[in-house]
Coordinates of C-alpha atoms and ligand atoms in Angstrom, one line a residue:
X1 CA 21.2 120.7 57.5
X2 CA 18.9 121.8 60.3
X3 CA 17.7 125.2 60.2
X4 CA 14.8 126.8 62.6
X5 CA 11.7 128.3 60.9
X6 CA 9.3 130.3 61.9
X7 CA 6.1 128.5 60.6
X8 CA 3.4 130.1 61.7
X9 CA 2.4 134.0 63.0
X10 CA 0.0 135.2 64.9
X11 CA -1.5 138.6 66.8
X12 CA -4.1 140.2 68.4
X13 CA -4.7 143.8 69.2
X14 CA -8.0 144.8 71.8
X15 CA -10.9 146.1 70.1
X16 CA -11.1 149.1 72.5
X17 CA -9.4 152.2 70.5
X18 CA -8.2 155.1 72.6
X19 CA -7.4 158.4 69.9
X20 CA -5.0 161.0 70.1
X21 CA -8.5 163.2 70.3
X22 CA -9.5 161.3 73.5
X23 CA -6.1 162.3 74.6
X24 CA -6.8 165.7 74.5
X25 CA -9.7 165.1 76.7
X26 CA -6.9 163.4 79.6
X27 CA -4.2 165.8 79.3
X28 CA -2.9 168.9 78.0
X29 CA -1.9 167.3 74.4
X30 CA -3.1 168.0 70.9
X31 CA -3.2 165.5 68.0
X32 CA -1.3 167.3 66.4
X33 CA 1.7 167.3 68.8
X34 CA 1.3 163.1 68.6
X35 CA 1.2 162.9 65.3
X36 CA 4.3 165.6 64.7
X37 CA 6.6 163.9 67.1
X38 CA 5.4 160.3 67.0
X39 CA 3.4 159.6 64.1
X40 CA 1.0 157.6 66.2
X41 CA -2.7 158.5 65.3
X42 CA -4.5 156.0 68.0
X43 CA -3.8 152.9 70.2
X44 CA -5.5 150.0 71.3
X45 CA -6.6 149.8 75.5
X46 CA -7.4 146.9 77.4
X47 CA -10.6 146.2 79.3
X48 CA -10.2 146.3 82.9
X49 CA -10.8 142.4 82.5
X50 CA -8.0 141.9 79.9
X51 CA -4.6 140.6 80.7
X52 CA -1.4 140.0 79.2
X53 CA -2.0 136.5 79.4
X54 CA -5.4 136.9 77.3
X55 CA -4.0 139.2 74.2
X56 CA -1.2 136.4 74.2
X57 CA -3.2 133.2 74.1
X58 CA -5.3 134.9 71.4
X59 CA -2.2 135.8 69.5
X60 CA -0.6 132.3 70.2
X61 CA -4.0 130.5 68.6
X62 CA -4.1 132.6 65.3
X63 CA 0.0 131.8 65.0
X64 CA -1.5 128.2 65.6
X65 CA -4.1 127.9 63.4
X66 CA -1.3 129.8 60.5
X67 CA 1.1 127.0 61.3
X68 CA -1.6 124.3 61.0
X69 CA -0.8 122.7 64.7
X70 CA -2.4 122.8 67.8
X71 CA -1.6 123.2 71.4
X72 CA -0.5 119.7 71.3
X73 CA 2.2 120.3 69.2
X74 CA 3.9 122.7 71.3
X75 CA 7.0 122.0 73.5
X76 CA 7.8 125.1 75.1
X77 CA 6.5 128.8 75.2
X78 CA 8.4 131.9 76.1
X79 CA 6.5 134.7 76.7
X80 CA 8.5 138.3 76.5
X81 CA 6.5 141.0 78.3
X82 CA 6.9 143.6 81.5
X83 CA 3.4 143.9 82.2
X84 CA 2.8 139.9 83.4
X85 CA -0.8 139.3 84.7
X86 CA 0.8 138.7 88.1
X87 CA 4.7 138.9 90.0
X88 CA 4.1 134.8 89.4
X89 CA 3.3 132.2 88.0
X90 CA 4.4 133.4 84.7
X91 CA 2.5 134.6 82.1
X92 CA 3.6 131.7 80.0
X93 CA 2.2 129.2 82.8
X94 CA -1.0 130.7 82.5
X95 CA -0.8 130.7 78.6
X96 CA 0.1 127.0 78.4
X97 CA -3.2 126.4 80.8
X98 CA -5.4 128.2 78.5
X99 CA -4.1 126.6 75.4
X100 CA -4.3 123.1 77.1
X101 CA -0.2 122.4 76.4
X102 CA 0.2 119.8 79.3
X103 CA 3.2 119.5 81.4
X104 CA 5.7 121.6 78.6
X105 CA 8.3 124.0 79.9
X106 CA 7.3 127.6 80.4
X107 CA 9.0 130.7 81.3
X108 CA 8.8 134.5 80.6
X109 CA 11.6 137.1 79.5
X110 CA 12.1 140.6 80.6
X111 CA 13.9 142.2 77.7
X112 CA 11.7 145.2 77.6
X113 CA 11.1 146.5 74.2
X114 CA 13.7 143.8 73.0
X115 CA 11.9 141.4 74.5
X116 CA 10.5 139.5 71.7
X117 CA 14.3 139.4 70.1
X118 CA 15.7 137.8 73.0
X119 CA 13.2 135.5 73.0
X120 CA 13.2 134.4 69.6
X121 CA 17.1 133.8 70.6
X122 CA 16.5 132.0 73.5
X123 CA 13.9 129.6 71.4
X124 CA 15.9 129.0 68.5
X125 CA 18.9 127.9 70.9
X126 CA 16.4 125.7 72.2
X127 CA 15.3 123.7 69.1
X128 CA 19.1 123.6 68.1
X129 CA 20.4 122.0 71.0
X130 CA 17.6 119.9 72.5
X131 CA 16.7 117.3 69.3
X132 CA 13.3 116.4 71.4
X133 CA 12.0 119.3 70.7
X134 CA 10.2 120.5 67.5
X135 CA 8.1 123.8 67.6
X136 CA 8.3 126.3 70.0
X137 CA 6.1 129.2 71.0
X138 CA 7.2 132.5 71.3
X139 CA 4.7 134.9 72.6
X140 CA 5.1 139.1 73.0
X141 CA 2.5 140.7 74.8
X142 CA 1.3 143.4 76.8
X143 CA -0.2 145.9 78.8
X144 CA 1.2 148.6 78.7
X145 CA -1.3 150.4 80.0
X146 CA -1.6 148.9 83.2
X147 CA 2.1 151.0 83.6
X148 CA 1.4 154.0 82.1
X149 CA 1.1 156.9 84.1
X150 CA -2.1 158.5 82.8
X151 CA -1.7 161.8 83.8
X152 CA 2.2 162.0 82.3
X153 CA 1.4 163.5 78.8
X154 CA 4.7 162.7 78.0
X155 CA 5.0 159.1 78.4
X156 CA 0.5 158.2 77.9
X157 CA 0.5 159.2 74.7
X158 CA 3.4 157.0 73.5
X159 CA 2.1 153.1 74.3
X160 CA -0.8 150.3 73.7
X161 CA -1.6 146.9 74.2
X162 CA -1.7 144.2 72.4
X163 CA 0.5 141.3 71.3
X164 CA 2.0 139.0 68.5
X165 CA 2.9 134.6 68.7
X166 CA 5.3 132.6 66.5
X167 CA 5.7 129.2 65.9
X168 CA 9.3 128.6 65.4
X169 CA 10.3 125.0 64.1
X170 CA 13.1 122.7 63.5
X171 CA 13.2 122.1 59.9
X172 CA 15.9 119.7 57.8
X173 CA 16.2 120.4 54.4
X174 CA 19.1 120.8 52.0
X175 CA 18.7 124.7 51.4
X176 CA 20.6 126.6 55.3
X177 CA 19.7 129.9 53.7
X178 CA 16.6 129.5 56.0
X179 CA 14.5 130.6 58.5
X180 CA 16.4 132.3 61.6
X181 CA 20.2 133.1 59.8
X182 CA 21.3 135.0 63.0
X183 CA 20.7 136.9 66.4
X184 CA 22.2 139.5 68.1
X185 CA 21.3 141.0 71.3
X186 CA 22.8 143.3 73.6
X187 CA 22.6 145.6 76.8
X188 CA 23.8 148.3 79.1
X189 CA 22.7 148.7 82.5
X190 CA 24.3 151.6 83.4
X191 CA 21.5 153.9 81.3
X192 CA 18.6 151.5 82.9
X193 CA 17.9 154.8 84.9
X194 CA 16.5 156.8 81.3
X195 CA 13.3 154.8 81.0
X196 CA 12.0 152.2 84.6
X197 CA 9.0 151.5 86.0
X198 CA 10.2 150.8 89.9
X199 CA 7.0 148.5 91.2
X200 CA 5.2 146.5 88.8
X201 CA 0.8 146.2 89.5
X202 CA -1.1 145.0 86.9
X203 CA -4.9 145.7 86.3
X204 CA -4.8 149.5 86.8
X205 CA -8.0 151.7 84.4
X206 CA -7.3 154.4 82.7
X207 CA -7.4 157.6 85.4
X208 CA -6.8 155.9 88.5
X209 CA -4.7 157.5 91.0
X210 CA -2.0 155.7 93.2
X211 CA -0.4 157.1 96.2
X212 CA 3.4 156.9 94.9
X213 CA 2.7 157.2 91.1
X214 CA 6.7 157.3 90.6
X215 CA 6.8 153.8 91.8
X216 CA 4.2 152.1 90.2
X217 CA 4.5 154.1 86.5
X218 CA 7.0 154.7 83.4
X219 CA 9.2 156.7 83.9
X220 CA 11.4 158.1 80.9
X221 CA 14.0 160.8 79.4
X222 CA 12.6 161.0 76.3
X223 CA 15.4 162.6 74.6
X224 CA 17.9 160.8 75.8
X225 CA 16.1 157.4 75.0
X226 CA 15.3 159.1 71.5
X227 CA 19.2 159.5 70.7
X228 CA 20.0 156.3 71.9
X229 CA 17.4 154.4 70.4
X230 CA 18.8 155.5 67.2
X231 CA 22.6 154.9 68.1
X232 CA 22.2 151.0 69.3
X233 CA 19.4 150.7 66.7
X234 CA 22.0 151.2 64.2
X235 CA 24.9 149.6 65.6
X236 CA 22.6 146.4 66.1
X237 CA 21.7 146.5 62.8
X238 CA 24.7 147.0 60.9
X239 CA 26.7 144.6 63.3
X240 CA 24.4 141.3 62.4
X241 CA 24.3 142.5 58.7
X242 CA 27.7 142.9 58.7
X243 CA 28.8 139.2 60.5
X244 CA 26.8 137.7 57.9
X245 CA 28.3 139.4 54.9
X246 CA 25.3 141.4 54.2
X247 CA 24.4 144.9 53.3
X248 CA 21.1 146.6 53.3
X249 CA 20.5 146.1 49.6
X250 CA 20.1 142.3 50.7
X251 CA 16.9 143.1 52.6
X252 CA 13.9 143.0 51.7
X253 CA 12.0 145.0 54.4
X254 CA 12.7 145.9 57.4
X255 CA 10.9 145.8 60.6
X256 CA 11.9 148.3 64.0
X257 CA 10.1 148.5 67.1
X258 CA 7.5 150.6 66.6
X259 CA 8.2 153.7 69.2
X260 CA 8.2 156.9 67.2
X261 CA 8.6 157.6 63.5
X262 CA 10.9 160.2 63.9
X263 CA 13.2 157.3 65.4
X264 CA 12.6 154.8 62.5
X265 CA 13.0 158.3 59.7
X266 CA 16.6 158.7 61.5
X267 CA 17.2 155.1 61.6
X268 CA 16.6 154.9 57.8
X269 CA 18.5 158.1 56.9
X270 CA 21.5 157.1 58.9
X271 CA 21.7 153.5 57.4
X272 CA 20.6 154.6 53.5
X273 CA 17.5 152.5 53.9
X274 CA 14.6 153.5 51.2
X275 CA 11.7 154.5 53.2
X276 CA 9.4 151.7 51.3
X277 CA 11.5 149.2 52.9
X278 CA 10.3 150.2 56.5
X279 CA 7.5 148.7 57.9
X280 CA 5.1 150.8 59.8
X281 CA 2.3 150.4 61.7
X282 CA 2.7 152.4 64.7
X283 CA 0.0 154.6 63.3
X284 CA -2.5 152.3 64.6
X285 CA -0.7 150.6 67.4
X286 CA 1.8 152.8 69.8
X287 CA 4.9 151.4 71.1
X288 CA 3.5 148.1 72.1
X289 CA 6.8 147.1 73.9
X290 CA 7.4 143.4 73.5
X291 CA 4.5 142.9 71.0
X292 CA 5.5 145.7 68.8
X293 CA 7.7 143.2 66.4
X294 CA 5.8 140.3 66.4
X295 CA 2.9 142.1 65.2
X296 CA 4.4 144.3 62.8
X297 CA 5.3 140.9 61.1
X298 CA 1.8 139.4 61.0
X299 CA 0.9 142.4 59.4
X300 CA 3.6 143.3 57.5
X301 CA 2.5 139.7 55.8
X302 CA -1.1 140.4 55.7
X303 CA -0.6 143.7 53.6
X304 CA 1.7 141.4 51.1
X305 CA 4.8 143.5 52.5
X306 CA 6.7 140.1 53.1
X307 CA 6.8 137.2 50.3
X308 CA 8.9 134.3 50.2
X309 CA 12.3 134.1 50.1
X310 CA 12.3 137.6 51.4
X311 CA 15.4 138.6 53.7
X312 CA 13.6 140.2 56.6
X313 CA 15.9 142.3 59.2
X314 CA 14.3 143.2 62.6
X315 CA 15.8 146.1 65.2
X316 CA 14.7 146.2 68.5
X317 CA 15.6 148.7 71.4
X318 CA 14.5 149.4 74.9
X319 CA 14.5 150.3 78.3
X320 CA 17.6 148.1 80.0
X321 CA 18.6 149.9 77.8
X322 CA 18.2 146.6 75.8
X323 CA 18.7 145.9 72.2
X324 CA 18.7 143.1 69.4
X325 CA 18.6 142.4 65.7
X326 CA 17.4 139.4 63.9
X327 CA 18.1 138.2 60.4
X328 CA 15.2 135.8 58.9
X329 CA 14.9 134.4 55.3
X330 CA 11.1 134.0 54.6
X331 CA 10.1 130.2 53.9
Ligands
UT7_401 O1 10.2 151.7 73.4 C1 11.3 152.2 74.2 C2 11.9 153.3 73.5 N1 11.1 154.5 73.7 C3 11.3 155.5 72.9 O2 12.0 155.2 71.9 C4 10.8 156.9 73.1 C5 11.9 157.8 72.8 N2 11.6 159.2 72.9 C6 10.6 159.9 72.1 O3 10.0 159.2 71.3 C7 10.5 161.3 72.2 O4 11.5 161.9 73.1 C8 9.1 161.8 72.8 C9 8.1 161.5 71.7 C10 8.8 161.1 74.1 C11 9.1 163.3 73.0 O5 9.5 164.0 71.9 P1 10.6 165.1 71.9 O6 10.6 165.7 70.6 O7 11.8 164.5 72.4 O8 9.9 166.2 72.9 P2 10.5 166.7 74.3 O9 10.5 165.7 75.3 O10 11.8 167.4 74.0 O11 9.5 167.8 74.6 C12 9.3 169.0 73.8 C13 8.2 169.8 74.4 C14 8.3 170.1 75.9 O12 7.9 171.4 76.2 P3 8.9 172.6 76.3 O13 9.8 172.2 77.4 O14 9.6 172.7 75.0 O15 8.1 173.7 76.6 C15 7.4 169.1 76.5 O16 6.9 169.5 77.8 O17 6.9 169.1 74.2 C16 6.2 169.1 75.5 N3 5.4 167.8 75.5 C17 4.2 167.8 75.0 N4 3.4 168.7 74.5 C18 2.2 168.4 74.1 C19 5.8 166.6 75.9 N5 4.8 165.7 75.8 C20 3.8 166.5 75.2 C21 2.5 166.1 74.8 N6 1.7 167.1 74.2 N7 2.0 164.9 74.8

């Protein structure tokens, strides 16, 4: 029976820490706004001379070093993220350079905040249908703040950087209650207008002014993106638990894209999920977009919260408006 398996994980988050109190400092916030309607205490900024491509390939070599292969190994890396180093090559181009993976296929996804879920589709389709290959690397990263509009209190005080890797693997064994059980992913364009950033430029610092800042930053209806992060979160969620004759008492713990608490509370009380089985971490991190699952998993395992055999369900949902669900038995 082959099965794919995601053998190692990986992420890294910059070292540079940027707290609701220096918020106050930028715009007219408080912490305790932040904390009431997000639940996110502090972020992590890049330097100027970080890119996505950096946080990435650090990610990709602690997933690496946790699946006990090296570059070599690899035969293919997706990279989901909206804040690429550059319009092209793509970021997984430059991530296969850095990790010294010769002459391997590399592309990125733009999924948004679903980003990683799509990706993690895309990969496992890969190993399933193409018997050459045997691991494949699935990167989320980003800079978010590279897009953010720093002088929009309402959307600056949401997102950070960083990112989180996976090794996924074709595995044979007797036992198909494995690894990746299922994927679901979905969109619709027609609400794309509630959260877009027009023009994409990389490498902006904190504070510097553009000419047409509704081109170049986020741009988002909160509230509307709240209600419907909630809605397809759900839906998502219920839909892949339900094709795979599962309910929520099969789960272990869960882990949502890490946008605002509030959304994750709702999420939990609409769905009868016990609070302990939520993983959170956006205390620390912000809405990392793309990254925010894949490093809510390394950690979620670092702090014990995931142990084998473990049914893991993971909701994503973003701008697109994008979604996706994945259903992963921990090996
Ligand atoms: O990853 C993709 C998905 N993204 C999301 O899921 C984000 C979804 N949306 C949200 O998380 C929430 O809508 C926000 C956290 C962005 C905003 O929370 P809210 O409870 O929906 O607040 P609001 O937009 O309704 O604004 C309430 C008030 C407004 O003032 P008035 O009109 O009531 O006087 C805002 O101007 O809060 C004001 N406000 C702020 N006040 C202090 C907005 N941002 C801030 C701020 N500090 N940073």
């Amino acid at each position: 029976m082959e099965r794919v398996i995601i053998k190692g994980v990986g992420s890294y988050i910059p070292e540079c820490v940027l707290s609701n109190a220096d918020l106050e400092g930028m715009v007219d916030t408080t912490s305790e706004w932040i904390v009431t309607r997000t639940g996110i205490e502090s972020r992590r900024i890049c330097l100027d001379t970080e890119m996505a491509s950096d946080l990435g390939c650090e990610a990709a070599r602690r997933a690496l070093e946790n699946a006990n292969i090296s570059g070599c190994d690899i035969d293919l890396i997706i990279v989901a993220t909206v804040t690429p180093d550059m319009r092209f090559p793509a970021t997984a181009c430059i991530i296969q350079e850095k990790l010294g993976c010769v002459d391997i296929p590399c592309f990125d996804v733009n999924a948004v905040c679903s980003g990683f879920i799509y990706a993690l589709d895309v990969a496992r389709n890969f190993l399933l249908n193409n018997s050459k290959m045997k691991n494949v690397l699935v990167i989320g990263t980003e800079k978010m703040s590279s897009i953010v509009d720093w002088e929009d209190r309402s959307t600056c005080v949401l997102f950070g950087d960083g990112a989180g890797a996976v090794i996924l693997s074709r595995d044979v064994g007797e036992d198909s209650d494995a690894g990746i059980l299922d994927v679901l992913v979905g969109a619709n364009g027609s609400l794309g207008r509630l959260l877009h950033c027009p023009i994409h430029e990389s490498a902006g610092p904190i504070g510097v002014s553009r000419t047409d800042q509704n081109k170049y930053f986020i741009r988002m209806e909160g509230r509307e993106v709240f209600k419907e992060a909630i809605k397809r979160m759900c839906s998502v969620a219920e839909d892949v638990l339900l094709r795979n004759n599962l309910t929520i008492d099969d789960i272990a713990c869960v882990i949502p894209h890490q946008a605002n608490m509030r959304i994750i509370s709702a999420i939990a009380d609409r769905m009868e999920i016990p609070m302990e089985k939520m993983f959170i971490n956006l205390q620390h991190t912000g809405n990392t977009s793309a990254a925010s699952i894949p490093i809510a998993i390394d950690e979620a395992l670092q702090n014990g919260k995931i142990q084998s055999e473990d049914l893991i369900l993971t909701i994503a949902f973003g701008a697109g408006m994008t979604w996706g669900a994945a259903l992963i038995r921990w090996k």
